[in-house]
Coordinates of N, CA and C and ligand atoms in Angstrom, one line a residue:
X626 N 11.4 23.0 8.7 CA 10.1 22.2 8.8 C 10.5 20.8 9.1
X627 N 9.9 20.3 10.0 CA 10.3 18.9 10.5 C 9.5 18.2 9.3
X628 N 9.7 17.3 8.5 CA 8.9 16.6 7.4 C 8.3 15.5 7.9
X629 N 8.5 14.8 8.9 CA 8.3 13.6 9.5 C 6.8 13.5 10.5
X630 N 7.2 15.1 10.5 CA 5.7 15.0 11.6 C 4.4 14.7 10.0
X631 N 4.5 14.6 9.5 CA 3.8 13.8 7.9 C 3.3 12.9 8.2
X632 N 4.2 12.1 9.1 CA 3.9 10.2 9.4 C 3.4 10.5 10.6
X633 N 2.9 11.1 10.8 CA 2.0 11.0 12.4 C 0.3 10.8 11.6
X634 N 0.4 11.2 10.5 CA -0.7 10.8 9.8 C -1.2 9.5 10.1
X635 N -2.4 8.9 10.3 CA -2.6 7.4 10.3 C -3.3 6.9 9.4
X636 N -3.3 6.1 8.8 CA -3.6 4.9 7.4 C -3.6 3.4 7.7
X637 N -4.5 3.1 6.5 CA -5.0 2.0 6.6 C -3.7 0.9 5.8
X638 N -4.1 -0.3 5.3 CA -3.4 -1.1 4.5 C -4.5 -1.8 3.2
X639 N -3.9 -1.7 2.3 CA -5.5 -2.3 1.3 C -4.8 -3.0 0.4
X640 N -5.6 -4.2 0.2 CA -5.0 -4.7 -1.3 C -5.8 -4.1 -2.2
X641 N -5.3 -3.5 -3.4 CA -5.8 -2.7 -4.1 C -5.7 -3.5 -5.6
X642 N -6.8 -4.0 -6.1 CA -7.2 -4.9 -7.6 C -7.4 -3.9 -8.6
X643 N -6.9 -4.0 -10.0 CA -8.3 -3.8 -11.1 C -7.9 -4.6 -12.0
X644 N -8.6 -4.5 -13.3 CA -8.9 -5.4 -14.6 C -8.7 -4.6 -15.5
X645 N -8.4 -4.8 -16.9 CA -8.3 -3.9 -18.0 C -8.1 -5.2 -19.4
X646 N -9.4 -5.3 -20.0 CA -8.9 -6.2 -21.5 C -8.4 -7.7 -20.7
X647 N -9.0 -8.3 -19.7 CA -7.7 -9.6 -18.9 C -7.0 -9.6 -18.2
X648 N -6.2 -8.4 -18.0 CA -5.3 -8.5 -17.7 C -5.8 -7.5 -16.0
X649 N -4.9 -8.5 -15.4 CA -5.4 -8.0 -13.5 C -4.0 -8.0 -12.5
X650 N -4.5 -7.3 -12.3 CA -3.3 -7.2 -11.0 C -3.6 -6.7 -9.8
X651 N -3.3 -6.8 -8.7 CA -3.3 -6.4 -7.2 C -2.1 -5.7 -6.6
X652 N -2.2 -5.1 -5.9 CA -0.8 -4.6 -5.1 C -2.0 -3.8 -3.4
X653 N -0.9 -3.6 -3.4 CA -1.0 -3.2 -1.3 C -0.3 -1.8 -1.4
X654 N -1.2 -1.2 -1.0 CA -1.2 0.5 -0.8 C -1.9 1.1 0.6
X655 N -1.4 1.7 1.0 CA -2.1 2.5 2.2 C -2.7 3.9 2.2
X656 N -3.4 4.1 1.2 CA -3.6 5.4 0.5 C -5.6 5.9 0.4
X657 N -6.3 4.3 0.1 CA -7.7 4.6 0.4 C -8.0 5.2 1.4
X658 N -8.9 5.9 1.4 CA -9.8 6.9 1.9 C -11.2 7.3 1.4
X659 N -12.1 7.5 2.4 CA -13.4 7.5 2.0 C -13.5 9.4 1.9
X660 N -13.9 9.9 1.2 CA -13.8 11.5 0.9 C -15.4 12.1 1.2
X661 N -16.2 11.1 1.1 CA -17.7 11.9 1.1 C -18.6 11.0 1.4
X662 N -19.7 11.4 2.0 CA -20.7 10.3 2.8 C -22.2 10.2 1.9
X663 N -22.3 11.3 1.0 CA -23.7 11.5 -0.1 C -23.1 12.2 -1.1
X664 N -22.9 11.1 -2.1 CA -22.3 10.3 -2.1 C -21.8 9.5 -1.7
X665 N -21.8 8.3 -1.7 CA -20.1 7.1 -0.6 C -19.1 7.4 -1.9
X666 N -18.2 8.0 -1.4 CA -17.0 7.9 -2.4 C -15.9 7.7 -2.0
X667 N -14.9 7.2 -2.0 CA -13.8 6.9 -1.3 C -12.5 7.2 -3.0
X668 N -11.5 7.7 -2.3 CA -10.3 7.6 -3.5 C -9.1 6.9 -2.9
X669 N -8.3 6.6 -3.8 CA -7.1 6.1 -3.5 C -6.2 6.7 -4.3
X670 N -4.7 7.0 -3.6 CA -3.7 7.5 -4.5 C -3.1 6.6 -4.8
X671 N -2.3 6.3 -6.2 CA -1.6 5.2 -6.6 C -0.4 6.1 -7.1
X672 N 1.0 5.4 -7.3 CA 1.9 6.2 -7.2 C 2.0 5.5 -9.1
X673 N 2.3 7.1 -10.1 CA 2.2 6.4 -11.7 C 3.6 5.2 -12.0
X674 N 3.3 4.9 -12.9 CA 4.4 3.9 -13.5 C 4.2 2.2 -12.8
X675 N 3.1 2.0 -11.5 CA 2.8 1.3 -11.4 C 1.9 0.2 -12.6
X676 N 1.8 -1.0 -12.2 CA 0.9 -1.7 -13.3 C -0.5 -2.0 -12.7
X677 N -0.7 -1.7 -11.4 CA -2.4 -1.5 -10.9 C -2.7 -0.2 -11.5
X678 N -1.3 0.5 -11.3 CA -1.8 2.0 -11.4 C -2.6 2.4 -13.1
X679 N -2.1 2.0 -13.8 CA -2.0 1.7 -15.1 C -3.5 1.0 -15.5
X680 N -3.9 0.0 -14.9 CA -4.9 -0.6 -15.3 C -6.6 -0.2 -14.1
X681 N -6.2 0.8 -13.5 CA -7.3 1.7 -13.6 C -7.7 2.7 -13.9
X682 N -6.5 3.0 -14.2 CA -6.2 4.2 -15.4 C -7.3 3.8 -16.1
X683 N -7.0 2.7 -17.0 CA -7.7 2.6 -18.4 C -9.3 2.1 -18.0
X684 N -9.4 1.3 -16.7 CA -10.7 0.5 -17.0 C -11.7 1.4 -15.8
X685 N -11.0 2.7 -15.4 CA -11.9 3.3 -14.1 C -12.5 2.5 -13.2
X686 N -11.8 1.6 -13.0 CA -12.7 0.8 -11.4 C -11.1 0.4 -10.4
X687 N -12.0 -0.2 -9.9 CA -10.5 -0.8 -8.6 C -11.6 -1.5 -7.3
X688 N -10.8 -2.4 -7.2 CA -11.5 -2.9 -5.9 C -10.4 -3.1 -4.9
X689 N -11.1 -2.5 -3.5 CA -9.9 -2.1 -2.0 C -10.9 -3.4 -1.3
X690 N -9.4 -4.3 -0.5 CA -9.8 -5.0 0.6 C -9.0 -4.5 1.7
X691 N -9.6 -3.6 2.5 CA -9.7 -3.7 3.8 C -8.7 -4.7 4.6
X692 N -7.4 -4.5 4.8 CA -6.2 -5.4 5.9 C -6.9 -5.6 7.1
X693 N -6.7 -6.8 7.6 CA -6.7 -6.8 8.9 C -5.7 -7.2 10.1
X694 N -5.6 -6.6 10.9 CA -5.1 -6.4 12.5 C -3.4 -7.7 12.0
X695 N -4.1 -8.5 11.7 CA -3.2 -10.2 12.5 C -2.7 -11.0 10.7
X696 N -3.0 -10.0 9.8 CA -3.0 -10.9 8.5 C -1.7 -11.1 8.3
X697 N -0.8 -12.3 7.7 CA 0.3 -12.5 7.7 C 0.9 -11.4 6.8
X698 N 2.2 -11.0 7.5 CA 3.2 -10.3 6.6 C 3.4 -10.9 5.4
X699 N 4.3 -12.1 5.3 CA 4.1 -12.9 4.1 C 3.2 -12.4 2.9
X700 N 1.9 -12.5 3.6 CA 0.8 -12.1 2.6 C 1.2 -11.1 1.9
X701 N 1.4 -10.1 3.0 CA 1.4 -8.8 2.5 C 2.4 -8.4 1.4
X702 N 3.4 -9.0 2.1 CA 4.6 -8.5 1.3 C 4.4 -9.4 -0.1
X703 N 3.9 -10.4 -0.1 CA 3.5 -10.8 -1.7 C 3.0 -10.3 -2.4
X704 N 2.0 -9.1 -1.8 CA 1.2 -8.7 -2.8 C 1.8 -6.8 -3.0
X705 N 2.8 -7.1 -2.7 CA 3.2 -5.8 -2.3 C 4.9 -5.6 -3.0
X706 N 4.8 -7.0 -3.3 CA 6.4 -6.7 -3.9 C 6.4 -5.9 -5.5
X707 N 7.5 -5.7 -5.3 CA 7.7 -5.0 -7.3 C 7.9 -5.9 -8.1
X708 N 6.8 -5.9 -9.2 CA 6.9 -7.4 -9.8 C 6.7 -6.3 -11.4
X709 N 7.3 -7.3 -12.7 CA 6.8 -6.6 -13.7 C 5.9 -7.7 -14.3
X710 N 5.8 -9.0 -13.8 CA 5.1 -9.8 -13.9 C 3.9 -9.7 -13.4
X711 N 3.1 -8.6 -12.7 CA 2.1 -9.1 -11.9 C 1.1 -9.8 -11.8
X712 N 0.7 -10.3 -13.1 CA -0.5 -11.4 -13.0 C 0.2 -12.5 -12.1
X713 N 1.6 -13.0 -12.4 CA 2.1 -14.2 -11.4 C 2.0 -14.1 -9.9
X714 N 1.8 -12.9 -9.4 CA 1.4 -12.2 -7.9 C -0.2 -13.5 -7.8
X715 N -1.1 -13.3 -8.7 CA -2.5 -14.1 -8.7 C -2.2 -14.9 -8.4
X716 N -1.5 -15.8 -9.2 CA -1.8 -17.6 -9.3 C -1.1 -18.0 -8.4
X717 N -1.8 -19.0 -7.6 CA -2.2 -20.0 -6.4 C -2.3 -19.0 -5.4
X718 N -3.1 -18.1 -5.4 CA -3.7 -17.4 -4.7 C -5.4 -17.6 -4.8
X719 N -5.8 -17.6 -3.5 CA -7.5 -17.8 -4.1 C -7.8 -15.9 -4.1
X720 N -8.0 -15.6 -5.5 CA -8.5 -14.3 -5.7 C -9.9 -14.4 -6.4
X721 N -10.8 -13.9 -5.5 CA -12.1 -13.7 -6.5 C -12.4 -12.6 -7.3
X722 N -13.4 -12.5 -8.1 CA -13.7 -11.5 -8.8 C -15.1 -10.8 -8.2
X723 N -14.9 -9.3 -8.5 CA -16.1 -8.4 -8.0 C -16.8 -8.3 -9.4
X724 N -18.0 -7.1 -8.1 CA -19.2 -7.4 -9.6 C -18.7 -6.2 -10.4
X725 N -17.2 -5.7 -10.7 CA -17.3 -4.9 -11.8 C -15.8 -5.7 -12.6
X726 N -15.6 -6.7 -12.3 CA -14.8 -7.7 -12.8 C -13.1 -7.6 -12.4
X727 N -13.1 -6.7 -10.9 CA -11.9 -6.4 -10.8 C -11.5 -7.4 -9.8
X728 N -10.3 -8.2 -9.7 CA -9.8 -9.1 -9.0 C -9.5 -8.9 -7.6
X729 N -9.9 -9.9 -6.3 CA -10.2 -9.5 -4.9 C -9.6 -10.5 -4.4
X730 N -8.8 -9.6 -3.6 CA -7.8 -10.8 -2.6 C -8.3 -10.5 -1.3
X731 N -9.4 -10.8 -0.5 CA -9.7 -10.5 0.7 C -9.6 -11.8 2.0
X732 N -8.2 -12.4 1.6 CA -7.7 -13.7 3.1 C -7.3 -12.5 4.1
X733 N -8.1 -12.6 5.3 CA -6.8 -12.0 6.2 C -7.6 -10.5 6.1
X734 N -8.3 -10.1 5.6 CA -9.2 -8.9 5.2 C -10.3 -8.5 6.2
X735 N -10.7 -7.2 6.6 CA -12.3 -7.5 7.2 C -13.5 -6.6 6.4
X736 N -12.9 -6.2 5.4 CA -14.0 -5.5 4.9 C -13.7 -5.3 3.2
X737 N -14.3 -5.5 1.9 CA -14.1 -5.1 0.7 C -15.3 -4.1 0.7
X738 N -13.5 -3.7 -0.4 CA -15.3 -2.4 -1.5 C -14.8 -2.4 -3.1
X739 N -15.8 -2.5 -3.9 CA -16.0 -2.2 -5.6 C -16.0 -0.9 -5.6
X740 N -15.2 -0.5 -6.5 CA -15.2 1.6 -6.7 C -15.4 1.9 -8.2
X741 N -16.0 2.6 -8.6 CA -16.0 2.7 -10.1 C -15.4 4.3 -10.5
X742 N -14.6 4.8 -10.5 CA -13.6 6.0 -10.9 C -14.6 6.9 -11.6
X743 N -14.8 8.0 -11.3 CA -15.7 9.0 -11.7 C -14.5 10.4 -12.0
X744 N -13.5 10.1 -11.6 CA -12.3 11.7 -11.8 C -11.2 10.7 -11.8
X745 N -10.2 11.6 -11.7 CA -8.6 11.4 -11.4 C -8.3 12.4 -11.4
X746 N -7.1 13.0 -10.5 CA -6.3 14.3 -10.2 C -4.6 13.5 -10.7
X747 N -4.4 14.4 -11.8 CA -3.0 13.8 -12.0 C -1.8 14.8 -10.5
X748 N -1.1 14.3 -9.8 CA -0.7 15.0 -9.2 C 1.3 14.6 -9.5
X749 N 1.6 14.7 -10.0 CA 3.2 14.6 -10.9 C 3.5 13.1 -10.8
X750 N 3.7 12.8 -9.2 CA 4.6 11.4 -8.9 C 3.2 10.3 -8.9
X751 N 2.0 10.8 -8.8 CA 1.0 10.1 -8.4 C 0.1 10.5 -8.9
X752 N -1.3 9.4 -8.8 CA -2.5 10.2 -9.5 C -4.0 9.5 -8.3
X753 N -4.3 10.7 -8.0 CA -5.7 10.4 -6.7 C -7.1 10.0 -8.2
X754 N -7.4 8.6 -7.4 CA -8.6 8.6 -8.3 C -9.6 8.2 -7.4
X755 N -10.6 9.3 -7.8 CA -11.4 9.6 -6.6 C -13.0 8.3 -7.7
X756 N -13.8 7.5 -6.9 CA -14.5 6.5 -7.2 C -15.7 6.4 -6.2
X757 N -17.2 6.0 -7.2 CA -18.4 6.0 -5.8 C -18.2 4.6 -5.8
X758 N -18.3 4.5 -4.8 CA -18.7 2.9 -4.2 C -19.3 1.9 -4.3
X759 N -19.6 0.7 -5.8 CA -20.9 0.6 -6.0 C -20.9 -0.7 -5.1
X760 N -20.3 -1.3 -4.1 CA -20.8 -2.5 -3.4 C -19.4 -2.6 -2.4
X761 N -20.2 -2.8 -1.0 CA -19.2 -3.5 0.0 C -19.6 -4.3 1.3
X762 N -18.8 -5.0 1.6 CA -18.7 -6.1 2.3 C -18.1 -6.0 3.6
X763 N -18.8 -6.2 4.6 CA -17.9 -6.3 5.7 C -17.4 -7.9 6.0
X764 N -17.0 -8.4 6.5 CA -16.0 -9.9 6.4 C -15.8 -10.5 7.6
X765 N -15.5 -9.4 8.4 CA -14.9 -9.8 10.0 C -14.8 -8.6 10.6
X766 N -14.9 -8.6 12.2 CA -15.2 -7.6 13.2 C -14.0 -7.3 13.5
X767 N -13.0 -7.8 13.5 CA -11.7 -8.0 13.5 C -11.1 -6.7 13.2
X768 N -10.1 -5.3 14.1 CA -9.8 -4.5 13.8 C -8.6 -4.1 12.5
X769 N -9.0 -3.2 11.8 CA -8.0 -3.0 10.3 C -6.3 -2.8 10.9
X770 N -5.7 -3.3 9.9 CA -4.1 -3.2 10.3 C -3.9 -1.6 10.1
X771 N -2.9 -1.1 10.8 CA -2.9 0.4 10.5 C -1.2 0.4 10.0
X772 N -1.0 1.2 9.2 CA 0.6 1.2 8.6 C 1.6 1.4 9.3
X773 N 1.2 2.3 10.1 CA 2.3 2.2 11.7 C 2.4 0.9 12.3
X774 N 1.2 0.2 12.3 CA 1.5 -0.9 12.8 C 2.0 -2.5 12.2
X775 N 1.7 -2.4 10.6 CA 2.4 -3.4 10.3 C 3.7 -2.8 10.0
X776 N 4.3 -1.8 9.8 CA 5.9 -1.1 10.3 C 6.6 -2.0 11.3
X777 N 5.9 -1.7 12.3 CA 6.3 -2.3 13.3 C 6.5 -3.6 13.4
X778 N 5.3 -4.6 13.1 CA 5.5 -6.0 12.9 C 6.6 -6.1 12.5
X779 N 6.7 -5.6 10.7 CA 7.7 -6.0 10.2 C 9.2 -5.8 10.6
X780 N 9.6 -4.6 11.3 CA 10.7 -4.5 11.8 C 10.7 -5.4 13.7
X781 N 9.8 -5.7 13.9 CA 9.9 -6.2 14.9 C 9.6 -7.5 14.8
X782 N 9.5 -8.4 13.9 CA 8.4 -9.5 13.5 C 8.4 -11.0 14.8
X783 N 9.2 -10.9 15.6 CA 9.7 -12.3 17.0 C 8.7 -10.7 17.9
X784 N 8.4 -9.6 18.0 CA 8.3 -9.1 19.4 C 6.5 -9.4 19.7
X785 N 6.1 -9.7 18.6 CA 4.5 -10.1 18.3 C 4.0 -8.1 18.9
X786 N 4.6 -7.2 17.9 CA 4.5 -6.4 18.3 C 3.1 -5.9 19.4
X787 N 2.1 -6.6 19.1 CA 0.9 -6.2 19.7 C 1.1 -6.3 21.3
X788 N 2.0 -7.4 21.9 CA 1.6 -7.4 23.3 C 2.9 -6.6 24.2
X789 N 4.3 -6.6 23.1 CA 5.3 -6.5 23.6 C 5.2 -4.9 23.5
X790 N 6.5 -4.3 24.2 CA 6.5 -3.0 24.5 C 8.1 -2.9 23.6
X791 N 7.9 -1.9 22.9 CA 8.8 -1.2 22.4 C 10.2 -1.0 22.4
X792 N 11.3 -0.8 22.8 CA 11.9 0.5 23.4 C 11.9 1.5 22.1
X793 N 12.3 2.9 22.6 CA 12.4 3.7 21.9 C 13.7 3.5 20.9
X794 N 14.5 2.8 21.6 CA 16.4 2.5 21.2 C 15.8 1.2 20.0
X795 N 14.7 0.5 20.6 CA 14.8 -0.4 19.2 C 13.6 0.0 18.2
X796 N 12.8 1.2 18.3 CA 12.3 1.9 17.1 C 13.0 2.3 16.2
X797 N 13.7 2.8 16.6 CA 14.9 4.3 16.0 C 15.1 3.8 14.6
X798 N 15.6 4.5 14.2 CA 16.0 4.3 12.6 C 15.5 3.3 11.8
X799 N 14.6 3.9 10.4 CA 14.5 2.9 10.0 C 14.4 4.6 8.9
X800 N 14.7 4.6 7.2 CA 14.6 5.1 6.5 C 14.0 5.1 5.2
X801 N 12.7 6.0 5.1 CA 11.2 5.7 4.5 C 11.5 7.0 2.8
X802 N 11.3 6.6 2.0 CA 11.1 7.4 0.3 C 9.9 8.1 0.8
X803 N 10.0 9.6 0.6 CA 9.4 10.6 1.0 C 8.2 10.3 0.0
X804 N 8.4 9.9 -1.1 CA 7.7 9.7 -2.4 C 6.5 8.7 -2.5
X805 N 7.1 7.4 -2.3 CA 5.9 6.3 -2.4 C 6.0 5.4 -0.8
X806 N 6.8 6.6 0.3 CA 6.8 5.2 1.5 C 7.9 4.1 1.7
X807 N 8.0 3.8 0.7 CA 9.1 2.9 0.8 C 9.7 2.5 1.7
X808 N 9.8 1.7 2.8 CA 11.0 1.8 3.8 C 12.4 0.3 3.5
X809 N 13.4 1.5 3.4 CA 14.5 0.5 3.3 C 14.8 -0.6 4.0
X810 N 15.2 -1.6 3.4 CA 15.1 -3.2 4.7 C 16.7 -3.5 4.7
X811 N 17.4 -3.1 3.8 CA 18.4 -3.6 3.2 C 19.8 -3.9 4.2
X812 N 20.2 -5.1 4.0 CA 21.4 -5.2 5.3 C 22.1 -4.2 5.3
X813 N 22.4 -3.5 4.2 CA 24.0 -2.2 4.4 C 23.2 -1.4 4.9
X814 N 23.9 -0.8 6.0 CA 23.5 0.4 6.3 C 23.0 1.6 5.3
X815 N 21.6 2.1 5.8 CA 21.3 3.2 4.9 C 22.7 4.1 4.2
X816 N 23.1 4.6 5.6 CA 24.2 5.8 5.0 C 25.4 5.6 4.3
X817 N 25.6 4.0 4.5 CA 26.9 3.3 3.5 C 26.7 2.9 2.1
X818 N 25.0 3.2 2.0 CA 24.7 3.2 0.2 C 25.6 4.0 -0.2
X819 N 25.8 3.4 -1.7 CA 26.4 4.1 -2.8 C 25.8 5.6 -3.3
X820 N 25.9 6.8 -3.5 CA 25.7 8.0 -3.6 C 24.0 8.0 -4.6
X821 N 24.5 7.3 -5.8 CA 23.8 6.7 -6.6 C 22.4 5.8 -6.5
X822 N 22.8 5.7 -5.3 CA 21.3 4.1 -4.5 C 20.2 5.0 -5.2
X823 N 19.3 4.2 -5.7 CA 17.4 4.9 -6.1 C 17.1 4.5 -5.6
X824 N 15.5 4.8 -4.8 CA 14.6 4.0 -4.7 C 13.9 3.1 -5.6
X825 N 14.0 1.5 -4.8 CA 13.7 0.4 -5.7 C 12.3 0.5 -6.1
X826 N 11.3 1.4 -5.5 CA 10.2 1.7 -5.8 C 9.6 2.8 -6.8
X827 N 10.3 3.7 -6.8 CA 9.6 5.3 -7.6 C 10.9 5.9 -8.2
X828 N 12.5 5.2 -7.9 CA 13.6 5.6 -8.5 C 13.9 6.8 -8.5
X829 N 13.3 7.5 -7.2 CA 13.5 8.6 -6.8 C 15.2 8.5 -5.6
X830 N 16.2 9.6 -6.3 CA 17.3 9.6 -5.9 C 17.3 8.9 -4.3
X831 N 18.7 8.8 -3.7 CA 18.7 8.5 -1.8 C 18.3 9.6 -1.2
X832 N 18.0 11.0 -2.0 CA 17.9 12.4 -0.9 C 16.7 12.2 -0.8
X833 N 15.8 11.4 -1.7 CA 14.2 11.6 -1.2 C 14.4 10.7 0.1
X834 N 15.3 10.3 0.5 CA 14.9 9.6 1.7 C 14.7 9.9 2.8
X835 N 14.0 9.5 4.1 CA 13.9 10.9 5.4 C 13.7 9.8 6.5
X836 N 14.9 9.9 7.4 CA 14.8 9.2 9.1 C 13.6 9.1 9.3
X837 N 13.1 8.1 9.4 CA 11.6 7.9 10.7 C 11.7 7.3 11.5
Ligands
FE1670 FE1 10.2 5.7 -3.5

């Protein structure tokens, strides 16, 4: 089985908020999805041991902003890094709050949504929590970033990947955690890791890792 044909999949980019007792945090996931139309319900998978993951766990809500096309990497990857601090991810950031009190980072965004958790599917490494929609915003006409394509940005970040053309010789290799995505950035070569290397994300062994 080729596993890769997996990533032919296409996805969005979201900054993903919630609240619990004060305490808030954001991170960037590519995993929302709208599941039903009567209903509006949209889920998102969050990967467990996270600290968004964790605080909608407890408070059943989450609020998704919608990436857009041109939003700075910078951004992203701020909101996106592994922090065990994550409220310090917020500050001097302008984050507002939605109407179910969950924290909204929508700079760079074209569309928010408020979700209120109605299930969760515990699924081992992860848990889908499926949410009706109680309020959303469109922002800008501006097309959503797709995760193949800020991939690209980022490994390409001088080619302005949008207008420049590819080659296939400088796509090639880049090595993604079957698990939470993850893709290695790291100067040493993937295959010169130590046997031992985890993922810095889900601490899943180097064999979860897979060429893309
Ligand atoms: Fe991982």
């Amino acid at each position: 089985m080729d596993e890769t044909a997996i990533f032919k999949i296409s996805y969005g980019l979201f900054y993903v908020g919630s609240e619990c007792e004060g305490k808030k945090s954001i991170c960037v996931v590519n995993t929302v999805a709208q599941v039903t139309q009567e209903p509006l319900r949209v889920s998102v998978t969050m990967l467990k041991g996270g600290y968004t993951h964790d605080l909608i766990q407890k408070s059943h809500k989450f609020s998704a902003a919608i990436i857009g096309k041109n939003a700075p990497l910078e951004q992203i990857a701020h909101f996106g890094q592994i922090s065990t601090h994550n409220e310090d991810k917020l500050s001097g950031y302008e984050v507002q709050t939605d109407i179910l009190g969950n924290p909204l980072f929508s700079k760079s965004c074209v569309a928010t949504l408020c979700c209120k958790v109605i299930q969760e599917v515990d699924l081992d490494t992860h848990t889908i929590f499926i949410a009706d929609l109680v309020d959303a915003r469109t922002l800008s006409n501006e097309e959503p970033i797709t995760y193949a394509g800020y991939r690209e940005r980022k490994q390409h970040p001088d080619s302005s990947a949008d207008n420049k053309e590819v080659t296939t010789e400088e796509k090639a290799q880049s090595w993604m955690c079957k698990i939470c995505h993850y893709v290695y950035d790291g100067e040493i070569p993937f295959e010169e890791l130590p046997d031992d290397y985890v993922c810095p994300v889900c601490k899943k062994p180097k064999s979860a890792f897979i060429r893309v």
